[in-house]
mmCIF file of C-alpha atoms in Angstrom:
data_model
loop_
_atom_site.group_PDB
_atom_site.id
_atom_site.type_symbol
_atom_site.label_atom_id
_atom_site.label_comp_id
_atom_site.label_asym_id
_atom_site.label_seq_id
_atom_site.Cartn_x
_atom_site.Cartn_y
_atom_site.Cartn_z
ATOM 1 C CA UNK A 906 19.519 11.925 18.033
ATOM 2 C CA UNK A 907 21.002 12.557 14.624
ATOM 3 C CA UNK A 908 19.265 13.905 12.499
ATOM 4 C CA UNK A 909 19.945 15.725 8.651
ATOM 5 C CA UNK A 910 18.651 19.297 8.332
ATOM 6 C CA UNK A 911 18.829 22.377 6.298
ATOM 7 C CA UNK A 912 21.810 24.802 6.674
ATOM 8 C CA UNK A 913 20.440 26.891 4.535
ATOM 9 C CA UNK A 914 18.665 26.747 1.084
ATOM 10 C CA UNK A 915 20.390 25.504 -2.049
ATOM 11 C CA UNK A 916 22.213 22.740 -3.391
ATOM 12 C CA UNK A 917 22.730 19.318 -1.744
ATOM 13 C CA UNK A 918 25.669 20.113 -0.036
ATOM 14 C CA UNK A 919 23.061 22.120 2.008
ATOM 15 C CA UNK A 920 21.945 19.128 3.862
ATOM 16 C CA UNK A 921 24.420 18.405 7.170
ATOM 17 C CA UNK A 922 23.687 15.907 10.009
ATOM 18 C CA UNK A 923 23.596 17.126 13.201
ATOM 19 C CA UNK A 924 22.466 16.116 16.930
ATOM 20 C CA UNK A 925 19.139 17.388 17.973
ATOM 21 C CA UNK A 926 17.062 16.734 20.750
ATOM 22 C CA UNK A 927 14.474 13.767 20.437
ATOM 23 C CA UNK A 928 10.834 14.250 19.915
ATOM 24 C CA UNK A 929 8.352 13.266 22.599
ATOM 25 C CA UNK A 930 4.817 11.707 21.288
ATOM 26 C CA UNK A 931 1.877 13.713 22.286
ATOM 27 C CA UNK A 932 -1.740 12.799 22.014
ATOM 28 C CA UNK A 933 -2.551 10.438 19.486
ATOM 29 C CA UNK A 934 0.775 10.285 18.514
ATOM 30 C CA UNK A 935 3.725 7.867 17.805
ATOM 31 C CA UNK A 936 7.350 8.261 18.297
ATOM 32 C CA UNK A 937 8.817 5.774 15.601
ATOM 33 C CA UNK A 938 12.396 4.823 15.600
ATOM 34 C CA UNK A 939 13.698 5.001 11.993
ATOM 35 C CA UNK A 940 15.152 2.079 10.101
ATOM 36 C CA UNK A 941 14.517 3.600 5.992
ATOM 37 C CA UNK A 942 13.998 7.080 4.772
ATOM 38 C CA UNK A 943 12.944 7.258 1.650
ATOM 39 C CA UNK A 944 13.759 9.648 -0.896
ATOM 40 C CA UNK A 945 11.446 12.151 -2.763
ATOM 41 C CA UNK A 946 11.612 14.630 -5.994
ATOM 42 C CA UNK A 947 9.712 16.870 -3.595
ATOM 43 C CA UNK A 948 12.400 16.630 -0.662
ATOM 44 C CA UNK A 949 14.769 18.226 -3.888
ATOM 45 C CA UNK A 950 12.473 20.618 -3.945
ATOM 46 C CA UNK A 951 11.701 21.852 -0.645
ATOM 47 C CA UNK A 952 15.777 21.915 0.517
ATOM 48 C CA UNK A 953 16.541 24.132 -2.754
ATOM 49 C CA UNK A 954 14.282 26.981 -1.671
ATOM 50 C CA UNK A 955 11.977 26.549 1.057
ATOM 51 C CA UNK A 956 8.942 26.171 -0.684
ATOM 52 C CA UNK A 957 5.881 24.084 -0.686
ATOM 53 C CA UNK A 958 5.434 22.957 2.613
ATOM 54 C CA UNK A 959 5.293 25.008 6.744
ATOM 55 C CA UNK A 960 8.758 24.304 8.537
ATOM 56 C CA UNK A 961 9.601 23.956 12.080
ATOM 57 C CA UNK A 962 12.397 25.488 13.947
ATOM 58 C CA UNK A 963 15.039 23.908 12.436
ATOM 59 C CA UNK A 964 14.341 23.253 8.787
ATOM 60 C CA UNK A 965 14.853 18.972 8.365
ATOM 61 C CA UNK A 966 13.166 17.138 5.147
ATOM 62 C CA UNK A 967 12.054 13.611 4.310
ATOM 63 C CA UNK A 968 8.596 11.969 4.938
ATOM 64 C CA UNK A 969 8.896 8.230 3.806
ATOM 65 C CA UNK A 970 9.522 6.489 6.745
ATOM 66 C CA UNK A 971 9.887 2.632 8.386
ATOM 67 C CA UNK A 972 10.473 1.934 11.357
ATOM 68 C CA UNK A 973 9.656 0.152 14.507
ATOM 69 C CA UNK A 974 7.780 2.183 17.314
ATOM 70 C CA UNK A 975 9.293 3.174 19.963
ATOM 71 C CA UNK A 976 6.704 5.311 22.653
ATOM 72 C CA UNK A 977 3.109 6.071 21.545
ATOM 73 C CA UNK A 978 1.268 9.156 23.490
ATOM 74 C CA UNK A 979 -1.770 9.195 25.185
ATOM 75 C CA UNK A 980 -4.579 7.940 22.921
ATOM 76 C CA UNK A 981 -3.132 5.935 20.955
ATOM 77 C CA UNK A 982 -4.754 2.599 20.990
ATOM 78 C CA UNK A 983 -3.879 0.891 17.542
ATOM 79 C CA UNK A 984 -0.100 0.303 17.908
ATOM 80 C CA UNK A 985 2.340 -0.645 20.977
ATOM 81 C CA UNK A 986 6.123 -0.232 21.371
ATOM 82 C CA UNK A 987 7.866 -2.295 19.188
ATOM 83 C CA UNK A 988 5.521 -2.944 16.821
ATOM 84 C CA UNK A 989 6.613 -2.777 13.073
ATOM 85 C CA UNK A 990 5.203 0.552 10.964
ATOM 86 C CA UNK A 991 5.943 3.159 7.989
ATOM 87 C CA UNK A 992 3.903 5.763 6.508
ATOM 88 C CA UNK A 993 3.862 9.282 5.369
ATOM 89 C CA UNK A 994 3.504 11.533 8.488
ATOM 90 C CA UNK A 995 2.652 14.806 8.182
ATOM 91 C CA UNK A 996 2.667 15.975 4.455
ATOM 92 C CA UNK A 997 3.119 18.661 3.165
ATOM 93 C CA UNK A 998 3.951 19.708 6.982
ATOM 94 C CA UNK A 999 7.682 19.244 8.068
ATOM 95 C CA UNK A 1000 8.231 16.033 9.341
ATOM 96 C CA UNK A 1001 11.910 15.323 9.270
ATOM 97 C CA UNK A 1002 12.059 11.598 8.209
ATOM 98 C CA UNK A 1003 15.933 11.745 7.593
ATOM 99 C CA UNK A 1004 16.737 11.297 11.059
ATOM 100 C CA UNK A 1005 16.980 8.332 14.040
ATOM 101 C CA UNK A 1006 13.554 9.110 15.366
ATOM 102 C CA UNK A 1007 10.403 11.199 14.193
ATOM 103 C CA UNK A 1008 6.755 11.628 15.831
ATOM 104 C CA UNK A 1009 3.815 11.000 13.751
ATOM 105 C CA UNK A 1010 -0.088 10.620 14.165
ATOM 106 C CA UNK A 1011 -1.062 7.377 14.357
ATOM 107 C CA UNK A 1012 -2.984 7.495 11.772
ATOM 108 C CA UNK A 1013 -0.575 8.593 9.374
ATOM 109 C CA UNK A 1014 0.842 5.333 9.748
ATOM 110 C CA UNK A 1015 0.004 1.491 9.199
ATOM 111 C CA UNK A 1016 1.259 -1.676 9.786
ATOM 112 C CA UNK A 1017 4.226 -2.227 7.310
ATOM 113 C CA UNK A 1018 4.183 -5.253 4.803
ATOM 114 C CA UNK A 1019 5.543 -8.291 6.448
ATOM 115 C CA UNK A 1020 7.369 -9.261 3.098
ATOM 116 C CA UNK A 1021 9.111 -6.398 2.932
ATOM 117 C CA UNK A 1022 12.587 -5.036 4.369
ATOM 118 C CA UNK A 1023 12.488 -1.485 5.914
ATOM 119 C CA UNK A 1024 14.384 -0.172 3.028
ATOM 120 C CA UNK A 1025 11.616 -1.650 0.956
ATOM 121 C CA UNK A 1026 8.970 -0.313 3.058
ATOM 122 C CA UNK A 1027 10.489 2.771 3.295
ATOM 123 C CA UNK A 1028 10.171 3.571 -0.703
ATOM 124 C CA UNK A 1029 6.485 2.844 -0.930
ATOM 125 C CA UNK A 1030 4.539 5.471 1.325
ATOM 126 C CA UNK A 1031 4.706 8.808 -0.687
ATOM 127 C CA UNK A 1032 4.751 7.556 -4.355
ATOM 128 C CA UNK A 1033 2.888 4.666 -3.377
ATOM 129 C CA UNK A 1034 0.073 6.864 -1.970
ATOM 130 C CA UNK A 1035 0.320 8.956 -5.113
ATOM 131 C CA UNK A 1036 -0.179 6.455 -7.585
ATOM 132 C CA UNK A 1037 -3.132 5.033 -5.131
ATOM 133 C CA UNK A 1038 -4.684 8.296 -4.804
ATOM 134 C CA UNK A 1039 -4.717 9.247 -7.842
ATOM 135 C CA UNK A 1040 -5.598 5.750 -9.508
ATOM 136 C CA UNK A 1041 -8.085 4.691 -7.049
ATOM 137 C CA UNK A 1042 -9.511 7.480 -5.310
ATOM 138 C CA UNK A 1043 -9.114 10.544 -8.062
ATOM 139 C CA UNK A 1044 -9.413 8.658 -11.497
ATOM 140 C CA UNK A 1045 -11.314 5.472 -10.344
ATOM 141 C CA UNK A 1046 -9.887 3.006 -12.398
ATOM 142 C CA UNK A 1047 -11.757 -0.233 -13.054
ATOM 143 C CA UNK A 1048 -10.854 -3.729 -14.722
ATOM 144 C CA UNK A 1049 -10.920 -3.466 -18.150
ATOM 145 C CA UNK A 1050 -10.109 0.417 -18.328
ATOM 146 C CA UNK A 1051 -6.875 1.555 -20.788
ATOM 147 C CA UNK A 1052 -4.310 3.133 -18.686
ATOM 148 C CA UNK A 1053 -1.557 5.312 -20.180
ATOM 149 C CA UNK A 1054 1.255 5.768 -17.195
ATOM 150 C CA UNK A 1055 4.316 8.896 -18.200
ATOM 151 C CA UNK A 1056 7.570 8.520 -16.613
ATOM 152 C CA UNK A 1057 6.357 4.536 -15.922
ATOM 153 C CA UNK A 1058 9.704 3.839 -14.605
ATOM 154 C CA UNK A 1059 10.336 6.339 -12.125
ATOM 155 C CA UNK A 1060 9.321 6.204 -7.987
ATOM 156 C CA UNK A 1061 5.419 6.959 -8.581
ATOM 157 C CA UNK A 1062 5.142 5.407 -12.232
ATOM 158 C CA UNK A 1063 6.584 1.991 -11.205
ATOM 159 C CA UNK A 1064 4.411 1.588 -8.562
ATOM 160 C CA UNK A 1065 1.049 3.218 -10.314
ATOM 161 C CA UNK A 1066 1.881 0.341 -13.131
ATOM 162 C CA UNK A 1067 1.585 -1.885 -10.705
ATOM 163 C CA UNK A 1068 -1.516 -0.518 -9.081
ATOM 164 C CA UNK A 1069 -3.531 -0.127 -12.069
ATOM 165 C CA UNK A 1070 -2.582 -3.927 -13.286
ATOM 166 C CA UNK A 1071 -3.903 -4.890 -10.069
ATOM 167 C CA UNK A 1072 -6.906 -2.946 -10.606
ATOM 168 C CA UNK A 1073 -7.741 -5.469 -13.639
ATOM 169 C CA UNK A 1074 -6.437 -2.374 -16.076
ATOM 170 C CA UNK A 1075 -4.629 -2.754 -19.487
ATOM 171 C CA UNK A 1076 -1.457 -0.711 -18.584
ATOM 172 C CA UNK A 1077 0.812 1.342 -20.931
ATOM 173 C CA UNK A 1078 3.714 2.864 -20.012
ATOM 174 C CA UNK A 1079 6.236 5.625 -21.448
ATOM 175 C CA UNK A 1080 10.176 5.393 -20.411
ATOM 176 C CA UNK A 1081 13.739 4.900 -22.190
ATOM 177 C CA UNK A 1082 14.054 1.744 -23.726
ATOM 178 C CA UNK A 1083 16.609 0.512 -21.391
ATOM 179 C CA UNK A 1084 13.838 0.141 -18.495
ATOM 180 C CA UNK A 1085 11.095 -1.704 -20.893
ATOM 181 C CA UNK A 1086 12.100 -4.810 -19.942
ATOM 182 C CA UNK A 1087 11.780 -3.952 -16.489
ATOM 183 C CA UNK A 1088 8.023 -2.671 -16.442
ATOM 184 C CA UNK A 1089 7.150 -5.492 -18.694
ATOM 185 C CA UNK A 1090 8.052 -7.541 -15.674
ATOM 186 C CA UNK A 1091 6.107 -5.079 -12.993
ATOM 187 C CA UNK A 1092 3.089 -5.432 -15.587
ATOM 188 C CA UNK A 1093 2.651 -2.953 -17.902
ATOM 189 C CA UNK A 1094 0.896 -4.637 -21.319
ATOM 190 C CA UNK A 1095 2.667 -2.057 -23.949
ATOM 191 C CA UNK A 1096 6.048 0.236 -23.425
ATOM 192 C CA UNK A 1097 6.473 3.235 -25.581
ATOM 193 C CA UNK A 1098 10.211 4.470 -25.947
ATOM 194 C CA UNK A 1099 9.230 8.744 -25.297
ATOM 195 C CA UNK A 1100 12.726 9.422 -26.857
ATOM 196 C CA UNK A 1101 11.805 7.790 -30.693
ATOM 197 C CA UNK A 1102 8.470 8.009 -30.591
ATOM 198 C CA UNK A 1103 5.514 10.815 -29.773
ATOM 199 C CA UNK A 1104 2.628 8.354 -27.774
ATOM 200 C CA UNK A 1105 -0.108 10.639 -29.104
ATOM 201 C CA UNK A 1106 0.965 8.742 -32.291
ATOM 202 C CA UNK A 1107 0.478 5.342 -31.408
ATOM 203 C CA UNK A 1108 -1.588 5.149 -28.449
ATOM 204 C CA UNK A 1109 -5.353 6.169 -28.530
ATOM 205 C CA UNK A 1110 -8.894 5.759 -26.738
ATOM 206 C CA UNK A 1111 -7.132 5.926 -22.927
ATOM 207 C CA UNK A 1112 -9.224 6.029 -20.012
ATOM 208 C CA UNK A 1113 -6.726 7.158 -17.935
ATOM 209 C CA UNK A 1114 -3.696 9.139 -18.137
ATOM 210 C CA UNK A 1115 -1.446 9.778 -15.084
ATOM 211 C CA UNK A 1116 1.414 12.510 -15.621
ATOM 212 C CA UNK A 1117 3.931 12.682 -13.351
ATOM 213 C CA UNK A 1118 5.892 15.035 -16.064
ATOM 214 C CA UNK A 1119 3.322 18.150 -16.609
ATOM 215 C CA UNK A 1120 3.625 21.137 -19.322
ATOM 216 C CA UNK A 1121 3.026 19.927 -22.753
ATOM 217 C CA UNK A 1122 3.129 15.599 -21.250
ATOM 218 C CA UNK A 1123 -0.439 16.592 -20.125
ATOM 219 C CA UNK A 1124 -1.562 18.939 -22.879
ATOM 220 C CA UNK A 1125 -0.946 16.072 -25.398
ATOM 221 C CA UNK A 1126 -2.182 13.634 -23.091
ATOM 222 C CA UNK A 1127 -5.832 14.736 -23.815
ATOM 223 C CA UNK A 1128 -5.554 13.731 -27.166
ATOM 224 C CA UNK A 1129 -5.283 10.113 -26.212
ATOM 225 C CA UNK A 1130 -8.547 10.093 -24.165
ATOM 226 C CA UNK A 1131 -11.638 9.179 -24.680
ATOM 227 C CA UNK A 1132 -14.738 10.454 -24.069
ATOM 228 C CA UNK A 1133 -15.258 10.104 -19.918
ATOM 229 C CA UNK A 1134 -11.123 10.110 -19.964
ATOM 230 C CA UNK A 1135 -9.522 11.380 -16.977
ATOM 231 C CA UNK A 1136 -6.108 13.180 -17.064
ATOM 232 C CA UNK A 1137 -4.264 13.083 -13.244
ATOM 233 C CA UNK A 1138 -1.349 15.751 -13.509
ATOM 234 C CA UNK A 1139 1.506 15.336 -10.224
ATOM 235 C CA UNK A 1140 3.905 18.010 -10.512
ATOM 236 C CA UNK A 1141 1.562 21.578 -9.674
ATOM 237 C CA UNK A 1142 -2.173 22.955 -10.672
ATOM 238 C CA UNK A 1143 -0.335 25.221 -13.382
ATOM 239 C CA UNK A 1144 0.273 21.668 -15.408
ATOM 240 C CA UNK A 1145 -3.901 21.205 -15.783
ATOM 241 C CA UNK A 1146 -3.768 22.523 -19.433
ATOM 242 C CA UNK A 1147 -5.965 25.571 -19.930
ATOM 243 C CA UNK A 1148 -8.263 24.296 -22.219
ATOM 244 C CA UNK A 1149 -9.817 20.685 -21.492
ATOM 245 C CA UNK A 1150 -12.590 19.373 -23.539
ATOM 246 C CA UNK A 1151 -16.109 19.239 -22.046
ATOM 247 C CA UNK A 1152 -16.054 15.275 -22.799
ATOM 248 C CA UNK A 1153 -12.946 14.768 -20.350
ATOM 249 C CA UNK A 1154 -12.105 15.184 -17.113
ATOM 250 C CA UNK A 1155 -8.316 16.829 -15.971
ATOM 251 C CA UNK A 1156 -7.299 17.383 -12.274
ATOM 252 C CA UNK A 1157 -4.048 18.055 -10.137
ATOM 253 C CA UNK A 1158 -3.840 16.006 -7.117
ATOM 254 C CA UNK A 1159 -1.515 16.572 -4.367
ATOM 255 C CA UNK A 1160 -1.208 13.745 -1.846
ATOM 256 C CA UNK A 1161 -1.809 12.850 1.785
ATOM 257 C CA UNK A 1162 -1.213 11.364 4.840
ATOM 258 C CA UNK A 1163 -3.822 8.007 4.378
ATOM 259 C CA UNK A 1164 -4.048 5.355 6.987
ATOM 260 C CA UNK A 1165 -6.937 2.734 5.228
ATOM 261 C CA UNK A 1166 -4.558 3.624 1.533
ATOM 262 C CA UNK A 1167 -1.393 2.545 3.427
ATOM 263 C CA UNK A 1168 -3.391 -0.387 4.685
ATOM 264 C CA UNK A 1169 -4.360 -1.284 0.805
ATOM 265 C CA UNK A 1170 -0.815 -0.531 -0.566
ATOM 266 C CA UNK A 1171 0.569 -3.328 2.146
ATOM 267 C CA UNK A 1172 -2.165 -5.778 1.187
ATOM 268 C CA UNK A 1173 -0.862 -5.761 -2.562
ATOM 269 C CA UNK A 1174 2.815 -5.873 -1.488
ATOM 270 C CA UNK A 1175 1.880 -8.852 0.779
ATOM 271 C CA UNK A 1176 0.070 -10.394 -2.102
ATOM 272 C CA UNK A 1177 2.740 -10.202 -4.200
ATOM 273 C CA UNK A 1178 1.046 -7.680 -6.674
ATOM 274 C CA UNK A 1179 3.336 -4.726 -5.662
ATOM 275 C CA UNK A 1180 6.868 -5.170 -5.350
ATOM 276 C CA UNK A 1181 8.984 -1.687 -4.972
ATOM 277 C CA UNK A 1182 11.987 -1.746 -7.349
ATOM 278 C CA UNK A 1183 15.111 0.440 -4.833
ATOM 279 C CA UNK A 1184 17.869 1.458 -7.009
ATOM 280 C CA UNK A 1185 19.676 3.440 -4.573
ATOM 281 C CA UNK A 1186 20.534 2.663 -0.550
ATOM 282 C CA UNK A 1187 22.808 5.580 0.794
ATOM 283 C CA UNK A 1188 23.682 6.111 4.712
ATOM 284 C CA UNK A 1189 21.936 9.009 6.486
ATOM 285 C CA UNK A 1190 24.704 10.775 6.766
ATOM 286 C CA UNK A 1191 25.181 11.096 2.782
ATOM 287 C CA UNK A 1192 21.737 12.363 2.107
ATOM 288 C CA UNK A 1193 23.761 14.876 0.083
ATOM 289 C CA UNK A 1194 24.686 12.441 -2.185
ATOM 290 C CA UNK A 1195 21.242 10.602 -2.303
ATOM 291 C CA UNK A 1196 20.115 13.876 -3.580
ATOM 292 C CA UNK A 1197 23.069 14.431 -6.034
ATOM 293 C CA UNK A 1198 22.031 11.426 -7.447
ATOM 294 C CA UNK A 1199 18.141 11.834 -7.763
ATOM 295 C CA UNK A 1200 17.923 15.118 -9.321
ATOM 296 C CA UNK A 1201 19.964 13.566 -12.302
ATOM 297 C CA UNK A 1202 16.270 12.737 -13.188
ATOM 298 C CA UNK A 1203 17.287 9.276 -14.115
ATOM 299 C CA UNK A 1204 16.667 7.317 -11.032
ATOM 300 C CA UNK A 1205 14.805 3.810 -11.524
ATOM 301 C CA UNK A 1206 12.301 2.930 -8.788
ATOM 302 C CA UNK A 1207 13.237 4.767 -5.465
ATOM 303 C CA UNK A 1208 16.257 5.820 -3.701
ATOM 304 C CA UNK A 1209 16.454 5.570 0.159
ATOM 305 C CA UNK A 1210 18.313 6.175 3.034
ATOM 306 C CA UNK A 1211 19.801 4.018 5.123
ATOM 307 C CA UNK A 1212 19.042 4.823 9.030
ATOM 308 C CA UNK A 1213 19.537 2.087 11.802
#
């Protein structure tokens, strides 16, 4: 099969398709035939040097997947060949989404949204799960509740926007002023332009505050919170600021492989409540230049590659 792997650390040009033997379900797993990779700040990360997650024998990135399954192994009883799936298998282990076929647990799967494309689909499962997890299952947002979103635009902000509106929240959101029109549309109930304007200046008493950006986004984040605020930092446990007040609450959260949240995430898209916004659709064999593209830092929504 083809697949895109690591020649050796560095830039993008690092990243070269090759042919590499299948993979071959074993128990309670599912050999999926890719349609959509998506594309991850963290798949930047990992080709540059290696870090963050355990790699196989030959070093391939990517985790978002869709795709329709092709072979499941013995004991799997909650999917059949052909049906229609995509998920997050394996994080932070490799799994080496940017190829024709990849094995998964089942239960790193779900059903994917019948409303959606696989390129679609294939943007959702890694920010999506983010923004759930850390929303939902971290923060516990509830209706009414003021939620403060950083980098609202990007892959995880767009969606968490989204989340947390459908959660009953009042949503604000910090990006350029180019994309407020944009998350006005996904939900968000106020837009603050980061580049004019400081948000500890004009945004106060915030339940919730989910940085994606870390460093001094989430040390002036606990200003805005009020007491019983919770701050949800993305990018690594050095971003928790050092000194948190006793009246508020400030965690990293790393994500993971979630059947029952994928399950959730595809009842919203389905409903109509979340709708991933892909900027970018690139062939498999330029994942190169998907990643050229994403570490400009300016990407709206998702990019993802194209595999079938």
């Amino acid at each position: 099969m083809r697949a895109v792997v690591v020649e050796q650390w560095g830039g993008p040009e690092m990243l070269v398709e090759r042919e590499v033997a299948r993979p071959e379900p074993g128990l309670n797993e599912v050999l999926v035939r890719v349609h959509a990779a998506g594309v991850n700040p963290v798949d930047f990360k990992t080709r540059a040097s290696g870090a963050l997650i355990e790699w196989g024998e030959v070093p391939a990135v990517g985790w978002d997947v869709s795709g329709t399954v092709e072979a499941v192994g013995p004991g799997v009883g909650m999917f059949r060949p052909g049906d229609e799936v995509y998920g997050m298998p394996m994080f932070p282990r490799q799994a080496g989404a940017y190829a024709e076929y990849v094995v998964a647990p089942a239960r790193h799967l779900a059903p994917k949204p019948v409303n959606l494309t696989h390129v679609q689909a294939a943007a959702l499962p890694l920010a999506a799960l983010t923004a759930w997890q850390a929303l939902v299952d971290t923060a516990g947002v509830r209706a009414g509740e003021r939620v403060l979103v950083h980098a609202a635009a990007g892959g995880v902000g767009h969606l968490a926007v989204q989340i947390a509106k459908a959660r009953g929240a009042y949503v604000i959101g910090t990006a350029s002023a180019g994309k407020h029109d944009l998350l006005r549309e996904l939900g968000a109930d106020e837009v603050i332009d980061y580049r004019t304007v400081r948000f500890e200046d004009v945004v106060g008493d915030v339940d919730v505050v989910l940085d994606g950006l870390g460093g001094q986004s989430a040390e002036r984040s606990l200003k805005v919170l009020r007491a019983g605020g919770r701050l949800v930092t993305l990018p690594g446990p050095d971003d928790v600021p050092a000194d948190v007040p006793d009246h508020v609450r400030a965690v990293w959260m790393l994500v993971e492989p979630d059947h029952l949240g994928l399950r959730e995430i595809a009842a919203l898209a389905e409903q109509g409540a979340l709708k991933p916004v892909v900027e970018t659709v690139v062939p498999l064999a330029q994942a190169a230049k998907a990643h050229e593209i994403g570490e400009q830092g300016h990407t709206t929504g998702k990019i993802v590659l194209s595999v079938a």
